[in-house]
Short mmCIF file of C-alpha atoms in Angstrom, two decimals:
data_model
loop_
_atom_site.label_atom_id
_atom_site.label_comp_id
_atom_site.label_asym_id
_atom_site.label_seq_id
_atom_site.Cartn_x
_atom_site.Cartn_y
_atom_site.Cartn_z
CA ARG W 1 18.36 24.94 -8.00
CA PHE W 2 19.80 21.53 -9.00
CA LEU W 3 18.93 21.69 -12.65
CA ALA W 4 21.43 24.43 -13.42
CA VAL W 5 24.40 22.07 -12.58
CA LEU W 6 23.14 18.78 -14.02
CA PRO W 7 25.64 17.56 -16.56
CA HIS W 8 24.70 16.83 -20.11
CA ALA W 9 20.70 16.85 -19.44
CA PRO W 10 19.28 15.37 -22.52
CA HIS W 11 17.01 17.55 -24.68
CA ALA W 12 13.26 16.82 -25.04
CA MET W 13 12.56 14.26 -27.56
CA PRO W 14 9.36 13.81 -29.47
CA LEU W 15 7.33 10.48 -29.23
CA PRO W 16 8.07 8.24 -31.99
CA HIS W 17 5.34 7.88 -34.85
CA PRO W 18 2.67 5.24 -34.05
CA THR W 19 4.20 2.06 -35.15
CA PRO W 20 2.69 -0.49 -33.03
CA ARG W 21 5.44 -3.06 -32.95
CA ASP W 22 8.27 -0.67 -32.06
CA ALA W 23 7.88 -1.34 -28.34
CA ASP W 24 6.15 -4.12 -26.35
CA VAL W 25 5.73 -2.08 -23.32
CA ALA W 26 5.75 1.63 -22.38
CA VAL W 27 6.97 2.64 -18.99
CA ILE W 28 5.59 6.02 -17.79
CA GLY W 29 8.07 7.58 -15.53
CA ALA W 30 11.80 7.46 -15.45
CA GLY W 31 12.61 7.85 -11.59
CA VAL W 32 14.30 5.09 -9.93
CA VAL W 33 11.18 3.04 -9.88
CA GLY W 34 10.58 3.52 -13.53
CA LEU W 35 14.15 2.75 -14.54
CA ALA W 36 14.21 -0.33 -12.40
CA THR W 37 10.94 -1.57 -13.99
CA ALA W 38 12.47 -0.95 -17.55
CA TYR W 39 15.43 -3.07 -16.50
CA ALA W 40 13.42 -5.85 -15.20
CA LEU W 41 11.28 -5.88 -18.49
CA ALA W 42 14.21 -5.62 -20.78
CA ARG W 43 16.01 -8.58 -19.10
CA ARG W 44 12.89 -10.56 -19.85
CA GLY W 45 13.33 -9.72 -23.50
CA ARG W 46 10.84 -7.01 -23.73
CA ARG W 47 11.24 -3.92 -25.90
CA VAL W 48 10.88 -0.93 -23.77
CA LEU W 49 9.78 2.62 -24.44
CA LEU W 50 10.61 4.67 -21.27
CA LEU W 51 8.84 8.04 -21.11
CA ASP W 52 9.23 10.92 -18.76
CA ARG W 53 7.98 14.69 -18.74
CA ALA W 54 11.32 15.83 -17.18
CA PRO W 55 14.57 16.47 -19.33
CA GLY W 56 16.38 13.80 -17.96
CA PRO W 57 16.21 10.54 -15.45
CA ALA W 58 15.18 10.91 -11.85
CA LEU W 59 14.85 14.61 -11.83
CA GLU W 60 11.74 14.75 -9.52
CA THR W 61 11.17 12.69 -6.28
CA SER W 62 14.09 10.38 -6.97
CA PHE W 63 16.61 13.16 -7.47
CA ALA W 64 17.93 14.21 -4.03
CA ASN W 65 16.11 12.10 -1.45
CA GLY W 66 17.69 10.90 1.71
CA ALA W 67 19.83 8.37 -0.17
CA GLN W 68 19.24 5.59 2.41
CA LEU W 69 18.65 2.02 1.34
CA SER W 70 16.50 1.08 4.28
CA TYR W 71 16.20 -2.67 3.73
CA ALA W 72 15.75 -3.30 7.30
CA TYR W 73 13.82 -0.31 8.55
CA THR W 74 10.60 -0.36 6.47
CA ASP W 75 8.22 0.82 9.38
CA ALA W 76 4.93 2.17 8.21
CA MET W 77 4.26 5.77 8.60
CA ALA W 78 0.86 5.26 10.33
CA GLY W 79 1.08 3.71 13.91
CA PRO W 80 -0.37 4.26 17.35
CA ALA W 81 2.14 7.11 17.97
CA LEU W 82 0.40 9.09 15.12
CA TRP W 83 -2.65 9.95 17.58
CA LYS W 84 -0.60 11.99 19.88
CA GLN W 85 1.04 13.88 16.97
CA LEU W 86 -2.32 14.59 15.11
CA PRO W 87 -3.51 17.76 16.97
CA GLY W 88 0.03 19.37 16.26
CA MET W 89 0.06 18.14 12.61
CA LEU W 90 -3.22 19.67 11.94
CA ALA W 91 -2.52 22.86 13.60
CA GLY W 92 0.94 23.43 11.96
CA ARG W 93 2.76 23.10 15.43
CA ASP W 94 4.54 19.82 14.66
CA ARG W 95 7.89 20.97 13.06
CA PRO W 96 8.73 17.86 11.04
CA PHE W 97 5.13 16.74 10.15
CA ARG W 98 2.52 19.11 9.02
CA THR W 99 -0.94 18.64 7.36
CA ARG W 100 -2.73 21.31 5.08
CA PRO W 101 -6.49 20.31 5.67
CA SER W 102 -8.74 20.44 2.71
CA ALA W 103 -12.44 20.06 2.12
CA ALA W 104 -11.80 17.94 -0.86
CA PRO W 105 -13.35 14.36 -0.68
CA ASP W 106 -10.23 12.76 -1.80
CA PHE W 107 -8.30 14.47 1.22
CA TRP W 108 -10.81 13.01 3.71
CA ARG W 109 -10.90 9.48 2.12
CA TRP W 110 -7.22 9.16 2.23
CA GLY W 111 -7.01 10.66 5.76
CA LEU W 112 -9.64 8.36 7.18
CA ALA W 113 -7.96 5.35 5.55
CA PHE W 114 -4.64 6.60 6.96
CA LEU W 115 -5.98 6.72 10.55
CA ARG W 116 -7.47 3.22 10.18
CA ASN W 117 -4.07 2.03 9.55
CA ALA W 118 -2.73 3.74 12.72
CA ARG W 119 -3.39 0.63 14.85
CA HIS W 120 -0.80 -1.62 16.26
CA SER W 121 -1.82 -4.76 14.31
CA ARG W 122 -1.88 -2.74 11.10
CA LEU W 123 1.51 -1.10 11.74
CA GLN W 124 3.08 -4.61 12.06
CA GLU W 125 1.23 -6.03 9.07
CA ASN W 126 2.03 -3.05 6.83
CA THR W 127 5.74 -2.98 8.17
CA LEU W 128 6.44 -6.72 7.39
CA ALA W 129 4.70 -6.55 4.02
CA THR W 130 7.04 -3.82 3.00
CA LEU W 131 9.90 -5.65 4.59
CA THR W 132 9.34 -8.51 2.24
CA LEU W 133 9.45 -6.39 -0.83
CA ALA W 134 12.59 -4.49 0.57
CA PHE W 135 14.54 -7.94 0.80
CA GLU W 136 13.49 -8.70 -2.75
CA SER W 137 14.76 -5.12 -3.71
CA ARG W 138 18.06 -5.76 -2.06
CA ALA W 139 18.50 -9.04 -3.97
CA ALA W 140 17.68 -7.53 -7.21
CA MET W 141 20.08 -4.64 -6.51
CA ALA W 142 22.82 -7.07 -5.70
CA GLU W 143 22.31 -8.91 -8.87
CA LEU W 144 22.17 -5.79 -10.92
CA LEU W 145 25.59 -4.52 -9.57
CA ALA W 146 27.14 -7.92 -10.12
CA ARG W 147 26.32 -7.58 -13.74
CA HIS W 148 26.76 -3.76 -14.07
CA PRO W 149 29.10 -2.16 -11.56
CA ILE W 150 27.37 1.38 -11.46
CA ASP W 151 29.22 3.97 -9.52
CA PHE W 152 26.78 5.85 -7.27
CA ASP W 153 28.70 6.10 -3.87
CA HIS W 154 27.06 2.92 -2.84
CA ARG W 155 28.19 1.15 0.31
CA VAL W 156 27.13 -0.60 3.37
CA ALA W 157 27.06 1.92 5.96
CA GLY W 158 24.87 0.59 8.66
CA LYS W 159 22.13 2.81 10.16
CA LEU W 160 21.62 4.16 13.68
CA HIS W 161 17.98 5.04 14.58
CA VAL W 162 18.31 7.64 17.52
CA TYR W 163 15.47 7.92 20.15
CA TYR W 164 15.38 10.82 22.53
CA ASN W 165 12.33 9.65 24.47
CA ALA W 166 12.54 6.50 26.73
CA ALA W 167 8.98 5.94 26.23
CA SER W 168 9.54 4.89 22.60
CA LEU W 169 12.02 2.24 23.34
CA PRO W 170 9.72 -0.65 24.30
CA ALA W 171 7.93 -0.34 20.92
CA ALA W 172 11.47 -0.21 19.15
CA ARG W 173 12.32 -3.30 20.91
CA ALA W 174 9.26 -5.16 20.09
CA MET W 175 9.62 -4.29 16.38
CA ILE W 176 13.10 -5.58 16.44
CA GLU W 177 11.80 -8.98 17.81
CA ARG W 178 9.10 -9.16 15.34
CA LYS W 179 11.51 -8.70 12.48
CA ARG W 180 14.05 -10.98 13.83
CA PRO W 181 12.44 -14.23 12.29
CA PHE W 182 12.75 -12.74 8.99
CA GLY W 183 16.45 -12.64 9.14
CA VAL W 184 16.81 -8.86 10.19
CA ARG W 185 19.87 -7.97 12.13
CA GLN W 186 18.97 -5.11 14.52
CA ARG W 187 20.05 -4.38 18.19
CA LEU W 188 18.89 -1.75 20.78
CA LEU W 189 21.88 0.09 22.10
CA ASP W 190 22.46 2.43 24.79
CA ALA W 191 24.14 5.90 24.07
CA GLU W 192 27.67 4.68 25.12
CA GLU W 193 27.37 1.73 22.82
CA ALA W 194 26.07 3.79 19.91
CA ILE W 195 28.82 6.37 20.14
CA ALA W 196 31.34 3.64 20.12
CA ILE W 197 30.08 2.71 16.71
CA GLU W 198 29.52 6.13 15.46
CA PRO W 199 31.63 8.81 17.15
CA ALA W 200 29.73 11.58 15.48
CA LEU W 201 26.86 10.89 17.82
CA ALA W 202 28.85 12.34 20.73
CA GLY W 203 27.58 15.70 19.46
CA ALA W 204 23.97 14.66 20.00
CA ARG W 205 22.36 15.49 23.45
CA GLY W 206 19.88 13.26 25.48
CA ILE W 207 20.05 9.97 23.71
CA ALA W 208 17.67 7.49 25.16
CA GLY W 209 18.55 4.40 23.05
CA VAL W 210 19.62 3.68 19.49
CA VAL W 211 18.56 0.80 17.09
CA HIS W 212 21.56 -0.28 15.12
CA SER W 213 20.97 -1.91 11.59
CA PRO W 214 24.52 -2.86 10.59
CA GLU W 215 23.61 -4.09 7.10
CA GLU W 216 21.79 -1.03 5.80
CA GLU W 217 23.25 0.58 2.61
CA VAL W 218 23.42 4.11 1.04
CA GLY W 219 23.86 5.38 -2.44
CA ASP W 220 23.04 8.53 -4.46
CA PRO W 221 19.75 7.81 -6.35
CA TRP W 222 20.44 10.32 -9.20
CA ARG W 223 23.77 8.87 -9.93
CA PHE W 224 22.48 5.41 -9.83
CA ALA W 225 19.53 6.49 -12.20
CA THR W 226 22.03 7.93 -14.82
CA GLY W 227 24.24 4.74 -14.74
CA LEU W 228 21.24 2.54 -15.09
CA LEU W 229 20.01 4.51 -18.03
CA ASP W 230 23.39 4.05 -19.56
CA VAL W 231 23.01 0.35 -19.08
CA LEU W 232 19.69 0.22 -20.54
CA ARG W 233 20.68 1.99 -23.67
CA THR W 234 23.90 0.23 -24.09
CA HIS W 235 23.02 -3.46 -23.26
CA HIS W 236 19.22 -3.78 -23.76
CA ASP W 237 16.49 -2.84 -26.14
CA VAL W 238 15.21 0.28 -24.29
CA ASP W 239 14.31 3.55 -26.07
CA ALA W 240 14.22 6.51 -23.43
CA ARG W 241 12.29 9.59 -24.38
CA PHE W 242 12.47 12.77 -22.12
CA GLY W 243 10.48 15.97 -22.18
CA VAL W 244 7.31 13.98 -23.10
CA GLU W 245 4.29 15.50 -21.23
CA LEU W 246 1.54 12.71 -21.64
CA GLN W 247 -1.94 14.16 -21.83
CA ARG W 248 -4.16 11.06 -21.66
CA LEU W 249 -4.00 7.12 -22.09
CA ARG W 250 -6.77 5.46 -23.98
CA ARG W 251 -7.37 1.76 -24.74
CA ASP W 252 -8.09 1.17 -28.37
CA GLY W 253 -8.50 -2.69 -29.10
CA ALA W 254 -5.58 -4.64 -28.13
CA MET W 255 -3.41 -1.32 -27.93
CA TRP W 256 -2.97 1.41 -25.56
CA ARG W 257 -2.62 4.90 -27.26
CA LEU W 258 -0.57 7.41 -25.42
CA HIS W 259 -1.37 10.96 -26.31
CA ALA W 260 1.30 13.67 -25.60
CA ARG W 261 0.48 17.22 -25.04
CA ASN W 262 2.29 18.28 -28.35
CA GLY W 263 -0.21 16.04 -30.37
CA ASP W 264 2.17 13.14 -30.98
CA VAL W 265 0.55 9.60 -30.26
CA VAL W 266 2.34 6.22 -29.69
CA SER W 267 0.71 2.59 -29.47
CA VAL W 268 1.85 -0.12 -27.44
CA PRO W 269 0.10 -3.22 -26.23
CA HIS W 270 1.23 -2.89 -22.42
CA VAL W 271 1.71 0.11 -20.08
CA VAL W 272 3.32 0.27 -16.76
CA ALA W 273 2.47 3.42 -14.75
CA CYS W 274 5.59 4.42 -12.55
CA ALA W 275 4.80 8.28 -12.64
CA GLY W 276 4.75 8.68 -8.80
CA ILE W 277 2.25 11.30 -7.61
CA ALA W 278 1.64 12.26 -11.37
CA SER W 279 -0.02 8.90 -11.88
CA ARG W 280 -3.05 10.15 -9.70
CA ALA W 281 -4.13 12.66 -12.53
CA LEU W 282 -2.98 10.40 -15.44
CA LEU W 283 -5.06 7.44 -14.34
CA ARG W 284 -8.29 9.30 -13.18
CA PRO W 285 -9.68 9.70 -16.68
CA LEU W 286 -9.57 5.87 -16.89
CA GLY W 287 -11.81 5.65 -13.77
CA LEU W 288 -9.07 4.53 -11.69
CA ARG W 289 -9.13 6.62 -8.36
CA VAL W 290 -5.73 5.51 -6.81
CA PRO W 291 -5.29 6.52 -3.01
CA LEU W 292 -2.22 8.57 -3.38
CA MET W 293 -1.43 11.46 -1.12
CA ALA W 294 1.43 14.00 -1.78
CA VAL W 295 3.73 14.24 1.14
CA LYS W 296 6.34 16.97 0.44
CA GLY W 297 9.80 16.30 1.66
CA TYR W 298 13.06 18.33 1.72
CA SER W 299 16.82 17.84 1.52
CA PHE W 300 19.99 19.79 1.35
CA THR W 301 23.40 18.68 0.45
CA ALA W 302 26.51 20.25 2.07
CA PRO W 303 30.31 19.51 2.57
CA CYS W 304 31.15 17.19 5.53
CA GLY W 305 31.65 18.86 8.76
CA ALA W 306 34.24 18.28 11.46
CA ASP W 307 32.23 15.27 12.96
CA ALA W 308 30.50 13.84 9.73
CA PRO W 309 29.13 10.50 10.48
CA SER W 310 30.14 7.59 8.46
CA ALA W 311 27.05 5.60 9.41
CA SER W 312 23.64 6.59 8.27
CA ILE W 313 21.68 8.26 10.99
CA THR W 314 18.06 8.90 11.58
CA ASP W 315 16.96 11.23 14.30
CA THR W 316 13.49 9.88 15.28
CA ALA W 317 12.45 13.12 17.22
CA ARG W 318 13.19 15.38 14.44
CA LYS W 319 12.41 12.95 11.61
CA LEU W 320 15.70 13.60 9.94
CA VAL W 321 18.26 11.44 8.21
CA PHE W 322 22.04 12.12 7.71
CA CYS W 323 23.62 10.21 4.94
CA ARG W 324 27.20 10.56 3.85
CA LEU W 325 27.85 10.32 0.18
CA GLY W 326 31.66 10.60 -0.54
CA ASP W 327 32.84 13.87 0.82
CA ARG W 328 29.26 15.42 1.07
CA ILE W 329 26.40 14.94 3.54
CA ARG W 330 22.86 14.76 2.45
CA VAL W 331 20.39 15.71 5.13
CA ALA W 332 16.60 14.95 4.40
CA GLY W 333 13.43 15.31 6.40
CA LEU W 334 10.05 17.05 6.96
CA ALA W 335 6.70 15.72 5.93
CA ASP W 336 4.26 18.12 4.52
CA LEU W 337 1.03 16.20 3.74
CA ASN W 338 -1.50 17.36 1.09
CA HIS W 339 1.23 19.89 -0.19
CA TRP W 340 1.06 19.54 -4.10
CA ASP W 341 3.71 22.09 -5.33
CA ALA W 342 7.34 20.67 -5.62
CA ALA W 343 9.05 23.93 -5.40
CA PRO W 344 11.14 24.36 -2.20
CA ASP W 345 9.38 26.54 0.50
CA ARG W 346 12.41 28.69 1.70
CA THR W 347 10.76 28.82 5.31
CA ARG W 348 10.71 24.82 5.42
CA VAL W 349 14.17 24.69 4.08
CA ALA W 350 15.43 26.94 6.99
CA ASP W 351 13.54 24.68 9.31
CA LEU W 352 15.26 21.67 7.97
CA VAL W 353 18.61 23.27 8.34
CA ALA W 354 17.85 24.49 11.84
CA MET W 355 16.80 21.12 12.96
CA ALA W 356 19.84 19.41 11.61
CA ARG W 357 22.13 21.89 13.42
CA GLU W 358 20.35 21.00 16.57
CA SER W 359 20.59 17.49 16.07
CA LEU W 360 24.28 16.90 14.93
CA PRO W 361 26.02 20.54 15.12
CA GLN W 362 29.18 19.32 13.47
CA ALA W 363 27.79 16.74 11.03
CA ALA W 364 27.92 19.16 7.96
CA ASN W 365 29.33 22.55 7.06
CA TYR W 366 26.07 24.27 7.33
CA ASP W 367 27.30 27.62 6.20
CA ALA W 368 28.38 26.15 2.83
CA ILE W 369 25.24 24.25 1.64
CA GLU W 370 25.65 23.36 -2.06
CA SER W 371 22.07 22.85 -2.90
CA ASP W 372 18.55 22.23 -1.53
CA TRP W 373 15.62 20.24 -2.99
CA ALA W 374 11.98 19.38 -2.33
CA GLY W 375 10.09 16.38 -3.76
CA LEU W 376 6.48 15.07 -3.62
CA ARG W 377 6.29 11.54 -2.17
CA PRO W 378 3.42 9.52 -3.43
CA MET W 379 2.14 7.89 -0.18
CA THR W 380 -0.56 5.35 0.27
CA PRO W 381 -2.61 5.18 3.46
CA TRP W 382 -0.68 1.87 4.37
CA SER W 383 2.76 2.96 3.41
CA SER W 384 3.26 0.16 0.93
CA PRO W 385 3.20 0.69 -2.94
CA ILE W 386 0.32 -0.35 -5.34
CA ILE W 387 1.80 -3.08 -7.73
CA ARG W 388 -1.01 -4.66 -9.56
CA ARG W 389 -2.79 -5.15 -12.88
CA ALA W 390 -5.33 -2.35 -13.28
CA GLY W 391 -6.85 -3.44 -16.73
CA GLU W 392 -5.97 -5.29 -19.98
CA GLY W 393 -2.45 -4.34 -20.63
CA LEU W 394 -2.01 -1.93 -17.64
CA VAL W 395 0.20 -2.31 -14.63
CA LEU W 396 0.52 -0.01 -11.76
CA ASN W 397 3.87 0.27 -9.89
CA ILE W 398 3.01 3.51 -7.74
CA GLY W 399 2.78 4.70 -4.13
CA HIS W 400 6.20 4.09 -2.71
CA GLY W 401 6.14 7.00 -0.38
CA MET W 402 9.24 7.62 1.51
CA LEU W 403 10.89 4.37 0.44
CA GLY W 404 10.90 4.65 -3.24
CA TRP W 405 14.82 4.49 -3.42
CA THR W 406 14.79 1.33 -1.15
CA LEU W 407 12.05 -0.54 -2.91
CA ALA W 408 12.69 0.40 -6.59
CA MET W 409 14.54 -2.81 -7.88
CA GLY W 410 12.12 -5.23 -6.18
CA SER W 411 9.07 -3.29 -7.29
CA GLY W 412 10.50 -3.45 -10.76
CA GLU W 413 10.78 -7.25 -10.62
CA ARG W 414 7.09 -7.55 -9.47
CA ALA W 415 5.69 -5.24 -12.05
CA ALA W 416 7.65 -6.84 -14.84
CA ALA W 417 6.39 -10.26 -13.62
CA LEU W 418 2.88 -8.85 -13.95
CA VAL W 419 3.31 -7.82 -17.60
CA VAL W 420 5.29 -11.06 -18.78
CA ASP W 421 3.45 -13.82 -16.66
CA ARG W 422 0.09 -13.74 -18.12
#
C-alpha cells in the first residue's frame, strides 16, 4: 500500500558488466543496515556497489518499522517470562506474539536455541551485548548527522516503557541497575510521575509502573535511508543499483561472482551480506546455515489524535510502540514467528489497531489511518545480529531482529572494519 505513494522510486537497473575493478565491495541489501554499511565502507575509501531487489532503498523491513532508536532499551526477546507465554504463543491465544509451528528441522533448531536463551543469565548477557553495539550505533549516527544533517524527523523524544503488571517491576528495576554502570539513564516511575512527563498516559488504565529512558531518540527510517542514499551518491564513490534479484553467489579464485536472475554477472573481491531475512536463502548454497527466523511485525501510520504523545511509548502488555513523527503517529507491534510472507494479514492489522485503541484511545486518529505495513524481522535466537567473516572476502551483517533501525550505524562500522582490517 505504501509503494503507490513513494516519490520518485528509481527504476530497476541492470548489473554492470563484469569489470572486476569497478568496485571493491558489493553490499547486498539497501535497507538501513546495508546503507549504513555502504557509508562506513565508503568513508574508509572503498568503492562500493550497493544492490537491492526492491525498486528503491529501505522498502522492506526498514520501511515503516516502529521508528524508535532504542539505544538504552536493548532487552533480548528470549527471557524467563517467555515460558509463561509459550502455551499461548503455540496455540495462537497470545494476541501480540504468535507462532506457526512447523515440522521443518530449521524451525526446531531455531526454536530450541531460542528457548536455551530464555534463562536469566542469558537474558542479561544478550541484552548487554546488544547494548554495547547500540551505544556504538548512537555515536556513529551522531557523527554522520554532524557531517550530513539528513532530515528524517529525528529528535530526542525520550521513551516510557509502561507496565500493567506489578509482578514485572522487580525484573525491570533489576535491569535498570544492571545497565547503570554502562552509563544508561533510566528510572522506574509510578503512574503519577509518568503522566507528569507524558500527559498522554492519562488515557491509559491500570498502570503499575513506567521505566523512563530520557535520552532515547526517534526518526523515520525510510526518510533516513533516502537521505543517506543521496549522501552516498553525492559525496562518496557508491554505485547503487535497484531491482536486482540475485540468484546465487560463487567464489571464483580471488573474486566473488554475483549472478542476477536476468543473467547479468558482476565480479568483486569482497561481499557484505545485509539482505535481512533473504540472506538465509542466499547463503545456504554456500553451505552457510545462518540461524535466522522470520518474525513478522506490523505497523500503521495515522494523523495525531487529541492526546498524541510527544515521548515514545512502549506498552509492554500489548507489545506496542507509539512513536510521533511530525504530525503523524506510527504504531507498531505484533510478532508472528515463522511467518514468511510479508504481505499484511488484514486480521492482524485489525488486531494491531484494536490493541492501540485499547492502550491509548486518543493517541491517533484511528478512523483516518493513512497506511499500514508488514515486514519480516530477521531474528537470531539470542536477539543480537551476526556480524562476522564467513569466508574469504565474505562478511555477514544480518539478524538484527526488532532493533535493525537502532543498530544499523554501529553494525555498519563493525562490518566495514572486518572488510578493511585484514
